[in-house]
């Protein structure tokens, strides 16, 4: 009999505990309702990509020496370099260059190893098309520069969390000159140089 | 004839037709699933007839018990055992069919005789209407006490039987060994202690499997 | 007892004065409340879907629909129109008759249950003697429609979803009915009007929640399970069953299922507010307030105010519960099927039986407080 009673009390305790936990969960959910939404209303508002953002690759046709280093360092040998040897000048002449961004993983190896710096990363990330073949950018498309988010008149630029002043969580309505938390890279560099001089 | 009477007669006709049609469908249709769904139609038509007889409570009970429970269980049974199987043609099938016909005819004759012999005088007692719930309750606990209690005992038996069937744990690998020493009138199952009273672990919350199962 | 406004009586009186017979006037009255409630229920669903989107968004720190109308209020209409004009596909191997009949059988009983939802003393379609019992019996028809839809789709997921839905609604109907029985025992009637009347008089203190706290919880849990709301939305658990019995449905037939589930949610919330939260009663009884400002209860303008306050209070309580249901949706994870059946049969059923027993004992001991 005692054993049975103990079972009953244990069961009741468990039920009460479960009910308490559900109540706690409800209060957490309820608490979230009064917080400000973190939504970035995408086509109208955009986050400013950080300095080292690895977006769509930019290519400068005239700088390229057709060395094919980009092809060799690419994990999947993606860039297509179409050149022919000009016998008169004894130089390679680049005809076409293309990268398929439907396949590219934006690792940045090509940019890293390009000897003439003709490849670089841009801030562009919204590469949506109706046909995946449209993502195969040729040298003309690769040579276009994207609109900067901060200069696009259609877009309200918003800072990312790490670029907000100390204690601020909402990027909306930030005063224009406000400074981000912590030191800027230049300042760190300056300080280091100052220390080295001493 | 005023409007209310007209509505009543028309709805009686519609309900009767619906019921007869659905009942014929239950018996005659090849597809067993259609039969089961039509059975629900029959029950609902009967509930409609009860409403016409001013017996709202009985109608609602009819819908709840027959449509909501019995018919759903039948459907459940059909859908869980949905094995497409061709019937093997039976020899001497006419014996079964003749017997069925005889039984049905006998039943029909009995009911017909009952219908003809009953004096269908309309009762002069006032219609119970909304108070019928109380009247039914009083009948249950006075002159219909014995059938009522018997029905509840029957239900209890079914309940206990279902629990016994559901709580047995089948061990496929140990089946052959145990079946030899199976006592009569028991089902093969894992041996378990009676009155298992293991204290449940504290981290277990509501709704996890019962303590008894993992003894 | 003050009976409040009698719209039916006044309407018939006006028509009779215009020269019609009383019978024709009654027939002319009949469709009006039905149409009103039908439109009201559909509007209620539109509001509920909008609330669902907005509250879900708030609980996840999003904004939710914003550009379709003010605060995105036209989103439900856009949804409904989209479902209406979408192609109505019946799969080639499906049983087209049952496939079409399924959603109708799910939706019709839910709308029929609005027959007995009271918004005021005389503000309901019919005051049936069997009242709340009608709702219980009508809600037991829905699983047949679900099984029909599941079977007719000729799809494993649909069949499993239909079976789960039927099992779930059968299991949770019993605790639901038992907690309603406890209420009926206290109010000595099944009629929704009588149940609310029995709670009125003491304002918020007289509501059934205080006398039936366990019953209230059981009823709410069981009602959520009946509506297939999270955490009990196993029949359409998308991770396991794609969408359960709705998998093969598109267009307006899917819309009917959608409509049915939301109407059911609103209906359950309305019934919780009628059974446990005093229905159309205000927090302080209207009669007491009328006494304070020294106005007779039978004053016409006060009656109009009482009537509108009744409707507002009923809807307010119901939508508070809808809000709670949405909040629960984002708080609790979905239960497993065995946990669901365990909870229904091993927890709610015994507890509701104990609750019934307790209510009976309390009714015998304190007949004053428990409606002896």
XYZ file of C-alpha atoms in Angstrom, chain A residues 11 15 22 25-26 29-30 32-39 41 44, chain C residues 55 58-59 61-63 66-67 323-324 327-328 330-332 346-347:
34
model
C 3.649 10.548 -10.476
C 3.063 15.935 -13.477
C 5.586 24.264 -19.530
C 8.573 27.822 -21.440
C 5.454 29.888 -21.998
C 8.034 32.699 -25.416
C 5.893 35.506 -24.060
C 10.238 37.236 -26.713
C 7.093 38.961 -27.946
C 8.070 42.287 -26.417
C 11.536 42.308 -27.956
C 12.186 44.345 -31.062
C 12.111 42.418 -34.304
C 15.522 41.748 -35.815
C 14.110 41.646 -39.319
C 13.447 43.977 -44.804
C 14.513 47.777 -49.100
C 1.911 36.376 -33.010
C 6.434 38.339 -32.606
C 7.388 35.184 -30.715
C 11.286 38.375 -33.154
C 10.152 38.871 -36.709
C 7.739 41.454 -38.098
C 3.326 44.048 -43.211
C 2.790 45.265 -46.743
C -3.553 33.592 -28.367
C -2.616 31.060 -25.699
C 1.894 30.809 -27.799
C 1.808 27.120 -26.869
C 5.891 28.086 -30.265
C 6.686 26.827 -26.780
C 6.153 23.095 -26.877
C -3.016 7.041 -18.981
C -3.068 10.594 -17.698
